[in-house]
Coordinates of C-alpha atoms and ligand atoms in Angstrom, one line a residue:
M1139 CA 100.4 125.5 104.5
I1140 CA 97.2 122.8 105.5
D1141 CA 98.2 120.3 108.2
C1142 CA 96.9 117.0 106.3
K1143 CA 97.9 114.5 110.2
H1144 CA 96.2 111.5 108.4
E1145 CA 98.7 108.6 106.9
K1146 CA 97.7 107.5 104.6
L1147 CA 96.3 110.0 103.4
K1148 CA 99.8 111.4 102.9
A1149 CA 101.9 108.5 102.1
W1150 CA 98.5 108.2 98.5
V1151 CA 99.5 111.8 98.1
D1152 CA 103.9 111.1 97.9
E1153 CA 103.1 108.1 96.5
T1154 CA 101.2 109.7 93.2
A1155 CA 103.2 112.5 93.3
K1156 CA 106.0 110.3 92.6
I1157 CA 104.2 108.4 89.6
C1158 CA 102.6 111.9 87.9
E1159 CA 106.3 113.9 88.5
P1160 CA 104.3 117.4 88.9
D1161 CA 105.7 120.9 89.6
Q1162 CA 104.4 120.8 92.5
V1163 CA 102.0 120.0 95.6
Y1164 CA 98.7 122.2 96.6
W1165 CA 96.9 121.1 99.9
M1166 CA 93.9 122.6 99.0
D1167 CA 91.8 124.8 102.4
G1168 CA 88.4 126.5 101.0
S1169 CA 88.8 129.4 101.8
E1170 CA 87.9 133.0 99.8
E1171 CA 91.9 133.8 99.6
E1172 CA 92.5 131.2 97.7
R1173 CA 89.1 130.9 95.8
I1174 CA 90.9 134.3 94.6
R1175 CA 94.5 133.3 94.3
L1176 CA 93.3 130.3 91.9
E1177 CA 90.5 132.1 89.6
K1178 CA 93.5 134.9 88.7
R1179 CA 96.2 131.7 88.7
A1180 CA 93.7 130.3 86.2
V1181 CA 93.2 133.5 83.9
A1182 CA 97.2 134.2 83.9
R1183 CA 97.0 130.7 82.8
G1184 CA 94.2 130.5 80.1
F1185 CA 92.2 128.3 81.4
L1186 CA 89.6 131.0 82.4
I1187 CA 88.1 134.1 80.6
P1188 CA 86.5 136.6 82.8
L1189 CA 83.0 138.5 82.3
D1190 CA 81.1 141.5 82.7
E1191 CA 82.1 142.5 86.0
E1192 CA 79.1 144.3 86.1
K1193 CA 76.9 141.8 84.3
Y1194 CA 78.2 138.6 85.6
P1195 CA 80.2 139.4 88.8
G1196 CA 82.4 136.7 90.2
C1197 CA 82.2 134.4 86.5
F1198 CA 84.3 132.4 84.5
Y1199 CA 83.9 131.9 80.8
S1200 CA 86.2 128.1 79.7
R1201 CA 85.7 126.5 77.3
S1202 CA 86.8 122.7 76.9
N1203 CA 89.0 120.9 73.9
P1204 CA 86.1 120.4 71.2
N1205 CA 87.3 116.5 71.5
D1206 CA 86.0 116.7 75.2
V1207 CA 82.8 118.0 75.9
A1208 CA 80.4 114.9 78.0
R1209 CA 80.5 111.7 79.3
T1210 CA 82.1 108.9 77.7
E1211 CA 80.1 105.8 78.9
H1212 CA 82.7 103.8 76.2
L1213 CA 85.6 104.4 78.5
T1214 CA 83.7 104.9 81.3
F1215 CA 84.8 101.1 83.7
I1216 CA 83.5 99.4 86.6
C1217 CA 87.2 97.1 87.3
T1218 CA 85.8 94.8 90.1
N1219 CA 87.8 91.2 90.9
N1220 CA 85.3 89.3 90.1
K1221 CA 83.4 90.9 86.3
E1222 CA 79.8 89.3 87.3
D1223 CA 79.8 91.8 89.7
A1224 CA 79.6 95.0 87.1
G1225 CA 77.4 93.2 85.5
P1226 CA 75.7 93.8 81.7
T1227 CA 74.8 96.9 81.6
N1228 CA 78.0 98.5 82.6
N1229 CA 82.3 97.8 80.7
W1230 CA 84.6 95.9 83.0
M1231 CA 87.7 95.8 83.8
S1232 CA 89.8 93.6 86.2
P1233 CA 91.5 95.9 88.9
K1234 CA 95.0 95.4 87.7
D1235 CA 94.4 95.9 83.8
G1236 CA 92.8 98.9 85.0
Y1237 CA 95.5 100.3 87.5
A1238 CA 98.4 99.2 84.5
K1239 CA 97.1 100.8 82.1
A1240 CA 95.9 104.4 83.7
Q1241 CA 99.2 103.7 84.9
E1242 CA 101.2 104.5 81.2
F1243 CA 98.6 107.2 81.1
F1244 CA 99.6 108.6 85.0
H1245 CA 102.6 107.8 83.6
Q1246 CA 104.5 112.2 83.9
S1247 CA 100.9 113.3 82.9
M1248 CA 101.7 116.5 86.3
H1249 CA 105.4 117.9 84.1
G1250 CA 104.9 121.2 84.3
R1251 CA 102.3 120.6 86.4
T1252 CA 100.4 122.0 89.9
M1253 CA 99.3 118.8 91.6
Y1254 CA 96.3 120.3 93.5
V1255 CA 94.7 118.1 96.5
I1256 CA 91.4 118.9 97.4
P1257 CA 89.9 116.8 100.2
F1258 CA 86.0 117.1 99.9
S1259 CA 82.4 115.9 101.5
M1260 CA 79.5 115.1 99.3
G1261 CA 76.8 116.0 102.1
P1262 CA 76.9 118.8 104.9
V1263 CA 80.2 118.4 106.5
G1264 CA 79.8 115.9 109.0
S1265 CA 76.0 114.6 107.8
P1266 CA 74.8 110.6 108.5
F1267 CA 74.0 111.4 104.8
S1268 CA 78.1 112.5 104.4
K1269 CA 81.4 110.6 101.8
I1270 CA 84.4 112.2 101.9
G1271 CA 86.5 111.5 99.2
V1272 CA 90.1 113.4 98.4
E1273 CA 90.5 114.2 94.6
I1274 CA 94.1 114.2 93.1
T1275 CA 93.9 116.4 90.2
D1276 CA 96.1 118.7 87.3
S1277 CA 93.2 120.5 86.6
I1278 CA 92.8 123.8 88.0
Y1279 CA 89.5 124.0 86.5
V1280 CA 88.6 121.0 88.0
A1281 CA 90.0 122.2 91.5
L1282 CA 87.8 125.7 90.5
N1283 CA 84.4 123.7 90.4
M1284 CA 85.2 121.5 92.8
R1285 CA 85.0 124.7 95.0
I1286 CA 81.2 125.4 94.0
M1287 CA 80.0 121.5 93.7
T1288 CA 81.5 119.8 97.2
R1289 CA 82.4 121.2 100.4
V1290 CA 86.4 121.0 100.0
G1291 CA 89.3 122.1 102.0
K1292 CA 89.9 122.1 105.4
S1293 CA 86.7 121.5 107.6
V1294 CA 87.1 118.3 106.0
L1295 CA 89.9 117.4 107.3
E1296 CA 89.6 117.8 109.9
K1297 CA 85.8 116.0 109.9
L1298 CA 89.0 113.0 108.6
G1299 CA 90.9 113.5 111.4
T1300 CA 94.3 110.9 112.0
G1301 CA 92.2 107.9 110.3
G1302 CA 89.0 108.6 109.0
E1303 CA 87.8 106.4 105.6
F1304 CA 87.9 108.3 101.9
T1305 CA 87.5 108.1 97.8
K1306 CA 90.5 107.8 96.4
C1307 CA 90.2 110.2 93.5
L1308 CA 93.3 111.0 91.0
H1309 CA 92.2 113.0 87.8
S1310 CA 94.4 114.2 85.9
R1311 CA 93.7 116.0 81.6
A1312 CA 97.4 114.0 80.8
D1313 CA 97.3 115.5 77.7
V1314 CA 93.4 115.2 76.6
A1315 CA 93.7 112.9 74.8
V1316 CA 90.6 110.1 73.6
E1317 CA 93.3 107.3 72.7
H1318 CA 94.5 108.1 76.0
R1319 CA 91.3 108.9 78.2
L1320 CA 89.7 105.6 81.5
I1321 CA 87.1 106.5 83.9
L1322 CA 87.8 104.0 86.2
H1323 CA 86.3 102.4 89.0
F1324 CA 87.3 100.0 91.4
P1325 CA 84.9 99.9 94.1
E1326 CA 86.8 97.5 96.5
D1327 CA 89.1 100.1 96.8
N1328 CA 86.8 102.4 97.1
T1329 CA 89.1 104.6 94.0
I1330 CA 88.2 106.2 91.2
W1331 CA 91.3 106.9 88.3
S1332 CA 90.2 109.2 85.9
V1333 CA 92.8 110.8 82.2
G1334 CA 92.5 112.3 79.7
S1335 CA 89.8 114.8 80.3
A1336 CA 88.6 117.9 82.1
Y1337 CA 85.2 118.4 81.1
G1338 CA 82.1 117.4 83.6
G1339 CA 81.2 113.8 85.1
N1340 CA 84.5 112.1 83.9
A1341 CA 86.4 114.5 85.8
L1342 CA 85.0 116.4 88.6
L1343 CA 84.5 113.0 90.1
G1344 CA 82.8 114.3 93.3
K1345 CA 79.7 113.5 91.1
K1346 CA 78.8 110.3 88.7
C1347 CA 81.9 108.1 89.3
L1348 CA 81.7 109.7 93.5
A1349 CA 77.8 109.8 94.0
L1350 CA 76.8 108.0 91.6
R1351 CA 78.4 105.0 91.3
I1352 CA 81.1 104.0 94.2
A1353 CA 78.5 105.5 97.0
S1354 CA 76.0 103.1 94.8
W1355 CA 77.9 100.6 95.4
Q1356 CA 78.7 100.8 99.4
A1357 CA 75.0 102.2 99.3
R1358 CA 74.0 98.4 98.7
K1359 CA 76.2 97.4 101.2
E1360 CA 75.5 99.7 104.3
G1361 CA 71.7 99.5 103.2
W1362 CA 70.8 103.1 101.5
L1363 CA 70.8 104.1 97.8
A1364 CA 72.8 106.6 96.0
E1365 CA 70.6 107.6 92.7
H1366 CA 70.1 110.3 90.4
M1367 CA 66.9 112.2 91.4
L1368 CA 66.1 116.1 91.9
I1369 CA 65.0 116.6 95.5
L1370 CA 61.8 118.8 95.0
G1371 CA 59.9 121.2 98.1
I1372 CA 56.2 121.9 97.5
E1373 CA 54.9 123.9 100.5
K1374 CA 51.3 125.0 100.7
D1375 CA 49.3 126.4 103.9
G1376 CA 52.6 126.1 106.3
K1377 CA 53.2 122.0 105.4
T1378 CA 56.1 121.6 103.2
E1379 CA 56.3 118.0 101.3
Y1380 CA 58.5 116.4 99.3
V1381 CA 59.1 114.2 96.4
T1382 CA 62.4 113.0 94.8
A1383 CA 62.6 112.5 90.9
A1384 CA 64.5 110.7 88.2
F1385 CA 65.1 111.5 85.0
P1386 CA 67.1 110.4 82.0
S1387 CA 70.7 112.6 81.5
A1388 CA 69.7 116.1 80.3
C1389 CA 65.7 115.0 80.8
G1390 CA 64.9 118.8 83.1
K1391 CA 65.7 117.7 86.3
T1392 CA 67.2 121.2 86.5
N1393 CA 64.0 123.5 85.6
L1394 CA 61.6 120.2 87.8
A1395 CA 64.3 121.1 90.7
M1396 CA 63.1 125.0 90.4
L1397 CA 60.3 125.1 89.3
I1398 CA 57.8 128.7 89.2
P1399 CA 53.7 127.7 90.4
P1400 CA 51.5 128.5 87.0
E1401 CA 49.1 131.4 87.3
G1402 CA 46.0 129.1 86.8
L1403 CA 47.5 127.7 90.4
K1404 CA 48.7 131.1 91.7
H1405 CA 45.6 131.2 93.7
K1406 CA 46.9 127.9 96.3
G1407 CA 49.8 129.7 97.3
Y1408 CA 52.6 127.4 96.7
K1409 CA 55.7 127.5 97.6
I1410 CA 58.5 125.3 95.7
W1411 CA 61.4 124.6 97.2
T1412 CA 64.9 123.2 96.0
V1413 CA 67.0 120.6 97.5
G1414 CA 68.8 119.3 95.3
D1415 CA 68.8 119.5 91.1
D1416 CA 71.1 115.6 89.8
I1417 CA 72.1 113.7 92.6
A1418 CA 70.2 112.1 96.0
W1419 CA 70.8 109.6 99.0
L1420 CA 68.5 108.3 100.9
R1421 CA 68.1 106.9 104.2
V1422 CA 65.5 105.1 106.7
G1423 CA 65.1 107.6 108.8
P1424 CA 64.3 107.4 113.1
D1425 CA 60.4 107.9 111.5
G1426 CA 60.2 105.4 109.6
R1427 CA 60.0 107.3 106.0
L1428 CA 62.7 107.5 103.6
W1429 CA 64.7 110.8 104.0
A1430 CA 66.2 112.1 101.8
C1431 CA 69.9 114.5 101.4
N1432 CA 71.6 116.6 98.2
P1433 CA 75.5 115.4 98.4
E1434 CA 76.3 118.5 95.9
A1435 CA 76.9 121.9 96.9
G1436 CA 76.7 123.3 93.4
F1437 CA 74.4 122.8 90.1
F1438 CA 76.6 121.1 86.6
G1439 CA 73.1 122.3 84.2
V1440 CA 72.8 122.5 80.8
A1441 CA 73.0 126.0 79.6
P1442 CA 71.7 125.5 76.6
G1443 CA 67.1 126.0 76.6
T1444 CA 67.5 127.5 80.2
N1445 CA 66.4 131.3 79.7
S1446 CA 64.0 133.0 82.2
K1447 CA 60.7 131.5 80.7
T1448 CA 62.1 127.7 80.9
N1449 CA 63.7 128.2 84.5
P1450 CA 64.0 132.2 85.4
N1451 CA 65.1 130.7 89.1
A1452 CA 68.1 129.4 87.1
I1453 CA 68.7 132.6 85.5
K1454 CA 68.8 134.1 89.0
T1455 CA 70.9 131.5 90.2
I1456 CA 73.5 131.9 87.6
H1457 CA 74.1 136.0 87.3
K1458 CA 77.2 135.7 89.9
N1459 CA 80.4 133.5 90.8
T1460 CA 79.7 130.7 87.8
I1461 CA 81.8 129.2 85.3
F1462 CA 80.5 128.7 82.1
T1463 CA 81.4 126.1 80.2
N1464 CA 81.5 125.4 76.4
V1465 CA 78.6 128.3 75.7
L1466 CA 79.0 131.5 73.2
L1467 CA 81.4 133.9 74.3
G1468 CA 79.9 137.4 73.3
D1469 CA 83.4 140.1 72.5
D1470 CA 81.4 142.4 75.0
L1471 CA 82.3 139.3 77.7
T1472 CA 78.8 137.9 78.0
V1473 CA 78.0 134.5 78.0
W1474 CA 75.0 133.2 75.6
W1475 CA 73.7 130.2 74.2
E1476 CA 70.9 128.7 71.9
D1477 CA 67.1 128.9 73.1
G1478 CA 69.0 131.4 75.4
E1479 CA 68.2 135.1 77.4
G1480 CA 67.7 137.7 75.5
A1481 CA 68.9 139.0 72.7
P1482 CA 72.6 137.2 71.3
P1483 CA 75.7 139.7 71.3
V1484 CA 76.5 141.1 68.0
S1485 CA 79.2 138.9 67.5
G1486 CA 81.7 136.6 69.9
T1487 CA 83.7 133.0 69.7
N1488 CA 81.5 130.0 69.8
W1489 CA 82.7 126.9 71.6
Q1490 CA 85.0 125.9 69.5
G1491 CA 86.8 129.0 69.5
K1492 CA 85.2 130.2 66.3
P1493 CA 84.2 133.5 65.3
W1494 CA 80.5 134.0 65.3
K1495 CA 77.8 136.2 64.1
P1496 CA 73.8 135.6 64.8
G1497 CA 73.2 134.0 61.4
K1498 CA 76.4 133.0 60.1
K1499 CA 76.5 128.9 58.9
D1500 CA 79.0 126.4 59.2
E1501 CA 81.6 125.3 56.5
N1502 CA 78.3 123.2 55.3
G1503 CA 75.1 125.8 55.2
N1504 CA 73.9 124.3 58.3
P1505 CA 73.4 127.2 60.8
M1506 CA 77.0 127.7 62.8
Q1507 CA 76.0 126.4 66.7
A1508 CA 76.7 129.0 69.8
A1509 CA 77.3 126.7 72.5
H1510 CA 77.6 123.5 72.4
P1511 CA 74.3 121.2 73.0
N1512 CA 75.9 119.1 76.2
S1513 CA 77.1 122.9 77.3
R1514 CA 77.1 123.7 81.3
F1515 CA 77.3 126.4 84.0
T1516 CA 78.5 125.3 86.9
A1517 CA 76.8 127.4 89.9
P1518 CA 76.2 128.0 93.6
A1519 CA 73.4 126.1 95.0
G1520 CA 72.6 128.6 98.1
Q1521 CA 72.5 131.5 95.5
C1522 CA 69.2 130.0 94.2
P1523 CA 66.7 131.7 94.8
T1524 CA 64.4 128.2 95.7
I1525 CA 66.7 127.1 97.8
S1526 CA 64.7 125.6 100.8
P1527 CA 65.9 126.1 103.6
K1528 CA 66.6 122.4 104.2
W1529 CA 68.6 121.8 101.4
E1530 CA 72.1 122.1 104.2
D1531 CA 69.7 119.7 107.3
P1532 CA 72.5 116.6 107.9
Q1533 CA 69.1 114.9 108.6
G1534 CA 67.6 115.6 105.2
V1535 CA 64.0 115.9 104.4
P1536 CA 61.2 113.4 104.5
I1537 CA 60.0 111.7 101.0
S1538 CA 56.5 111.1 100.5
A1539 CA 56.1 110.0 96.4
I1540 CA 59.8 109.1 93.8
I1541 CA 59.0 110.0 90.5
F1542 CA 60.9 108.2 87.7
G1543 CA 60.5 109.7 84.0
G1544 CA 61.8 108.4 81.0
R1545 CA 61.0 110.8 77.5
R1546 CA 58.9 109.3 75.2
Q1547 CA 57.2 110.4 72.6
R1548 CA 54.0 107.6 73.3
L1549 CA 53.3 104.9 74.5
A1550 CA 53.7 105.8 78.5
P1551 CA 50.7 107.9 80.4
L1552 CA 51.7 112.1 81.6
V1553 CA 51.7 110.7 84.7
L1554 CA 51.1 107.1 86.1
E1555 CA 51.0 105.1 90.3
S1556 CA 52.5 102.2 90.7
L1557 CA 50.6 99.6 92.5
G1558 CA 52.9 99.6 95.3
W1559 CA 56.8 99.6 96.1
D1560 CA 57.4 96.3 94.3
H1561 CA 55.6 97.3 91.1
G1562 CA 56.8 100.9 92.0
V1563 CA 60.7 99.0 91.3
Y1564 CA 59.2 97.0 88.3
V1565 CA 58.0 100.4 86.7
G1566 CA 61.6 102.1 87.8
S1567 CA 63.3 99.8 86.5
T1568 CA 62.1 99.6 82.6
V1569 CA 62.2 103.3 82.4
A1570 CA 62.8 104.0 79.1
S1571 CA 64.3 107.6 77.1
E1572 CA 65.4 109.3 74.3
R1573 CA 69.0 109.8 74.3
T1574 CA 69.6 113.2 74.4
A1575 CA 72.6 115.4 74.2
A1576 CA 74.5 114.5 77.5
A1577 CA 76.3 111.6 76.7
V1578 CA 78.5 110.6 73.7
G1579 CA 76.1 108.6 71.5
K1580 CA 73.1 109.0 69.6
V1581 CA 70.6 111.7 70.7
G1582 CA 67.0 110.5 70.0
E1583 CA 67.4 106.7 69.8
V1584 CA 65.5 105.0 72.6
R1585 CA 67.5 102.7 75.7
R1586 CA 66.3 101.1 78.5
D1587 CA 67.6 103.6 81.5
P1588 CA 66.4 101.4 84.8
M1589 CA 65.4 104.2 87.4
A1590 CA 67.4 106.3 84.9
M1591 CA 71.0 105.1 86.2
L1592 CA 71.7 103.0 83.6
P1593 CA 75.3 104.9 83.3
F1594 CA 75.6 105.0 86.8
I1595 CA 74.8 102.2 88.9
G1596 CA 78.3 101.1 90.1
Y1597 CA 77.5 97.2 90.4
N1598 CA 75.7 94.1 88.9
V1599 CA 72.2 95.7 87.6
G1600 CA 70.6 92.6 88.5
D1601 CA 71.5 93.6 92.2
Y1602 CA 70.9 97.0 92.0
F1603 CA 67.2 95.7 91.5
A1604 CA 67.5 93.3 94.5
H1605 CA 69.0 95.6 96.8
W1606 CA 65.6 98.1 95.3
I1607 CA 63.2 95.4 96.3
E1608 CA 65.3 94.7 99.7
M1609 CA 65.2 98.2 100.5
G1610 CA 61.0 98.0 100.4
K1611 CA 60.9 95.8 103.0
A1612 CA 63.1 97.9 105.3
I1613 CA 60.9 101.1 104.8
P1614 CA 58.1 101.0 107.4
K1615 CA 56.5 103.6 105.7
P1616 CA 57.6 104.1 102.1
P1617 CA 56.8 106.1 99.8
K1618 CA 54.8 105.5 96.8
I1619 CA 56.3 105.6 93.8
F1620 CA 54.9 107.1 90.6
H1621 CA 55.5 107.1 86.4
V1622 CA 55.7 110.4 84.3
N1623 CA 56.5 111.6 80.5
W1624 CA 56.7 115.1 79.5
F1625 CA 57.4 114.4 76.4
R1626 CA 54.4 112.8 75.1
K1627 CA 53.4 113.7 71.2
D1628 CA 50.7 114.0 68.8
E1629 CA 50.2 112.3 65.7
K1630 CA 51.6 115.1 64.2
G1631 CA 54.8 114.9 66.4
K1632 CA 53.7 118.0 68.7
F1633 CA 54.0 117.7 72.7
L1634 CA 50.9 117.4 74.5
W1635 CA 51.7 118.8 77.9
P1636 CA 53.2 122.3 78.2
G1637 CA 55.6 120.6 80.9
Y1638 CA 58.1 123.4 82.6
G1639 CA 55.7 125.0 86.0
D1640 CA 52.5 123.3 84.1
N1641 CA 54.5 120.1 85.5
L1642 CA 53.1 121.3 89.3
R1643 CA 49.9 119.7 88.3
V1644 CA 51.4 116.9 88.2
V1645 CA 52.8 116.9 91.4
E1646 CA 49.9 118.1 93.2
W1647 CA 47.8 114.6 92.1
I1648 CA 51.0 112.9 92.8
L1649 CA 51.0 114.3 96.6
S1650 CA 47.4 113.7 96.8
R1651 CA 47.2 110.5 96.1
C1652 CA 50.6 111.0 99.0
R1653 CA 47.6 111.9 101.6
G1654 CA 44.9 109.4 100.4
E1655 CA 43.4 111.8 98.6
G1656 CA 43.0 112.5 94.8
K1657 CA 41.0 110.7 92.1
A1658 CA 42.0 107.6 90.1
D1659 CA 41.0 105.4 87.2
K1660 CA 42.8 102.2 87.9
T1661 CA 44.5 100.4 84.7
P1662 CA 46.4 97.2 84.2
I1663 CA 49.7 99.8 84.1
G1664 CA 49.0 101.1 87.2
F1665 CA 46.3 104.0 88.9
V1666 CA 46.2 107.1 86.9
P1667 CA 44.5 110.2 87.1
A1668 CA 40.4 110.3 87.2
K1669 CA 38.7 112.3 84.5
D1670 CA 39.2 116.0 86.3
A1671 CA 40.9 114.2 88.5
L1672 CA 44.5 116.8 87.5
D1673 CA 43.6 120.9 88.0
L1674 CA 43.7 122.3 84.8
N1675 CA 42.5 125.5 86.0
G1676 CA 44.0 128.4 83.1
L1677 CA 44.9 125.8 81.1
N1678 CA 44.4 125.5 77.9
L1679 CA 45.2 122.3 76.7
A1680 CA 43.9 121.3 72.7
P1681 CA 40.9 119.9 73.1
G1682 CA 41.2 116.2 73.7
A1683 CA 44.4 116.3 74.1
M1684 CA 44.0 115.8 78.4
E1685 CA 43.1 112.4 77.1
K1686 CA 45.5 111.4 74.5
L1687 CA 48.4 112.6 77.4
L1688 CA 46.2 109.5 80.0
E1689 CA 46.0 107.6 78.0
V1690 CA 47.0 103.5 78.5
K1691 CA 46.8 101.7 75.3
T1692 CA 47.0 98.1 76.1
E1693 CA 48.7 97.2 72.5
E1694 CA 51.6 99.1 72.7
W1695 CA 51.9 97.8 76.3
T1696 CA 52.0 94.4 75.2
E1697 CA 55.1 95.7 72.2
E1698 CA 56.9 97.2 74.9
L1699 CA 56.9 93.5 77.3
E1700 CA 58.4 92.7 74.5
G1701 CA 61.3 94.9 75.1
V1702 CA 61.4 94.8 78.5
K1703 CA 61.5 90.7 78.2
E1704 CA 64.6 91.3 75.9
F1705 CA 66.4 93.8 78.6
Y1706 CA 65.1 91.5 81.1
A1707 CA 67.3 88.5 79.5
K1708 CA 70.3 90.7 80.6
L1709 CA 70.4 89.9 84.2
G1710 CA 70.6 85.9 83.9
D1711 CA 69.6 84.5 86.8
K1712 CA 70.4 88.4 88.2
L1713 CA 66.6 89.0 87.3
P1714 CA 65.2 89.8 91.3
E1715 CA 62.0 86.8 91.6
A1716 CA 60.2 90.1 92.3
L1717 CA 60.6 92.2 89.3
S1718 CA 59.6 88.5 87.4
D1719 CA 56.4 87.8 89.8
Q1720 CA 55.4 91.7 88.3
F1721 CA 56.1 91.9 84.6
K1722 CA 53.7 88.0 84.7
A1723 CA 51.6 89.4 86.7
L1724 CA 51.4 93.3 84.3
K1725 CA 51.2 90.2 81.0
E1726 CA 48.3 89.2 82.9
R1727 CA 46.5 92.7 83.5
L1728 CA 47.2 93.9 80.1
K1729 CA 45.6 90.1 78.5
G1730 CA 42.7 91.4 80.9
K1731 CA 42.8 88.3 82.3
V1732 CA 43.0 89.1 85.4
A1733 CA 40.9 92.6 87.0
A1734 CA 43.3 95.5 86.3
Ligands
O2Y2894 O1 80.0 115.7 82.7 C1 79.2 115.6 81.3 O2 78.5 115.8 80.4 C2 77.8 116.6 82.0 S1 76.9 115.1 82.5 C3 75.5 116.0 84.6 C4 75.8 117.0 84.7 C5 74.9 117.5 85.1 C6 74.3 116.6 85.4 N1 73.6 115.2 85.0 C7 74.7 115.0 84.4 C8 74.5 113.4 83.7 O3 73.9 113.6 82.7 O4 73.4 112.8 84.2
MN2895 MN1 72.2 114.0 85.9

C-alpha cells in the first residue's frame, strides 16, 4: 500500500471517490510487479489481448469503442472565468458551468470499477523542467498507457512531498457516449476533467491536456514555452546539434524524430538521436541559449504507414512491451495495419471487431479497413534504437534551430529560413496545413494551425503570439527559425520530395545556416537554399523538381496574405503589433517596394 503524505491530494482523492463511487481505490506505485498484475487484470476483463509471446514479447492488443477513435476537438474546452482568456480559437465554458455539466457525467460513473490514482511526472522526476500531475481514472487501459507515456508511482509521490503543486487530472470513461463526452481544462485551478472517452489525447491526460494546454498556460506565466515539437539530435564529427520541429498532428513527426540518414549522405558519418517525437518544453539556459526537454517517456505513434522503409527505428521500438490500439488483430495473435510491415495475416479481426481477410470488401464494396487511420502504438521511448543518451538529461539539450512545417500541396517551398526571431514567429503563427485523421473532421481541408498548436494552446492565441515575441527578447542567443514543407506536389499531384531519411538533407542545410555557413538566396518570404546548396548526392530527383520545390510564387504568396489577414482579424486587438508589422513588411516585400 502506497503511503501518501500530501493531505490536499488525499482529500481530493476522497472527494472524487464520493462523486464517482468506485468499488475500490488503488494508488499506483509504478513497480514492475504492479505492471504484471494490472496487465493480467486487463486481460481477464477483456480490455487487453496478449499478442504472440515469441513475436511480440510483452505486447498487447486493445480496441476502443468505434465512436472513440480520435481527439474530439469540438468537445474540448478551456474553462476560464474570463472568456477572452480562452480566445477565439478555443471552445470556452465558464468554470462553474464546466464543473456542473461534467459532474453530472462523473456522478456514480465508476460503479463496479476500480479508481486508479496515478501520480505522474512530465519530464524526468526532479528535473527543473518537470511538472507533476495526478490522474484519477477508472480505465485500466489508461493506467497502463500512462505507465508507458509518463513516469509514474512512488518516486513521484516522494517528490511531491507534503505540499507540492500538482495538476489534478480527473478521468472517467463513464459510458463512452459522445453525448456524455467532455474534455475540460481549468488552467486557473490547475485542473483537467475528461469524461466519456477512453482514447489517446482525450484520456491520457499527461499528453495534450497537461503537457500542452495546461503547460502552455503555465509557461506563459513562468517565462518558458510548451510546444508541439519533436526534438532531434544530429551528430557529426563527434559534435551533436539539436533542433526542434513543430508539425500538425500526423504529419510525420515520429518519422522525422527517428530518421535514418539516406545512402547518399552515409559517407559523412551522421548519427541521428531521438530526444522526443511530439512535445518539447523549452527554457532559457544559463548559457543564454534555448534548452529543450521531452516531458514524455513513451511514443503514442500512428500505426498506419509505419513500416521498415518509412521508419525502421519505430518498427524496432515496438517489437516488445507495446500496446497496439485499433489496428488489425491477426488470428495468429500478430498485429498489422495498412502500409504496415510485411504481408498481412491470413485472417483476423479489424479495428471494429469485424472478421477480416486480405481483399475483403465492406458493405459499400470498398476495401475493408484493417486498422483505423488513427490507430496507435504505445511504446517506451527507451526502446528506440536511436534514443539519445541525453533524452532524460534533467538539463535538457541546447537548441540550434526551431523548424515549423505544414502539409501544403503548393505555395510553401521545401525549406525557408526566417529573417529573424519576430519574422520567425510570424512564419510560425501563419502555419497552415491539410487536415489529417488525428482529429475528428474533414480530412484534406486546409486550416491554419499556428505553431502546429491550434488545438493545444491553452489560452488566448493572441497572448500566445505575444508570449513568443517576448521570449525572443528573453533569449540572449536565440535559435534560428525555419519553415519546411515535405508535401509539395507537381501539376500531376505527385510528391516532389521523397521525404523520410532524405529530410536530413534539409536539416543539414538548416544547421549549416545556424553556424553561419550554407549558401542562401534572399526572397520576399525569407532565405531559401541557393542553387546547389542542398547536398543531393545519391538522390534522383525528376528534372526541374528542385526548382519547383524551392520556387516562391509572388502571386500565390500575395493571395496567401488574404488568408493570414482573415485569421489575424479573429485576434482583434490581441494581435501583437510586432506581427502586424511583419505582415505589412512582407506585403511590401511581395510588392517589390523594398529590397528582399
Ligand atoms: O488522441 C489521439 O487520437 C491521438 S492524437 C496524438 C497522439 C500522439 C501524438 N500526437 C497526437 C496529435 O494529435 O498531435
Ligand atoms: Mn501530436
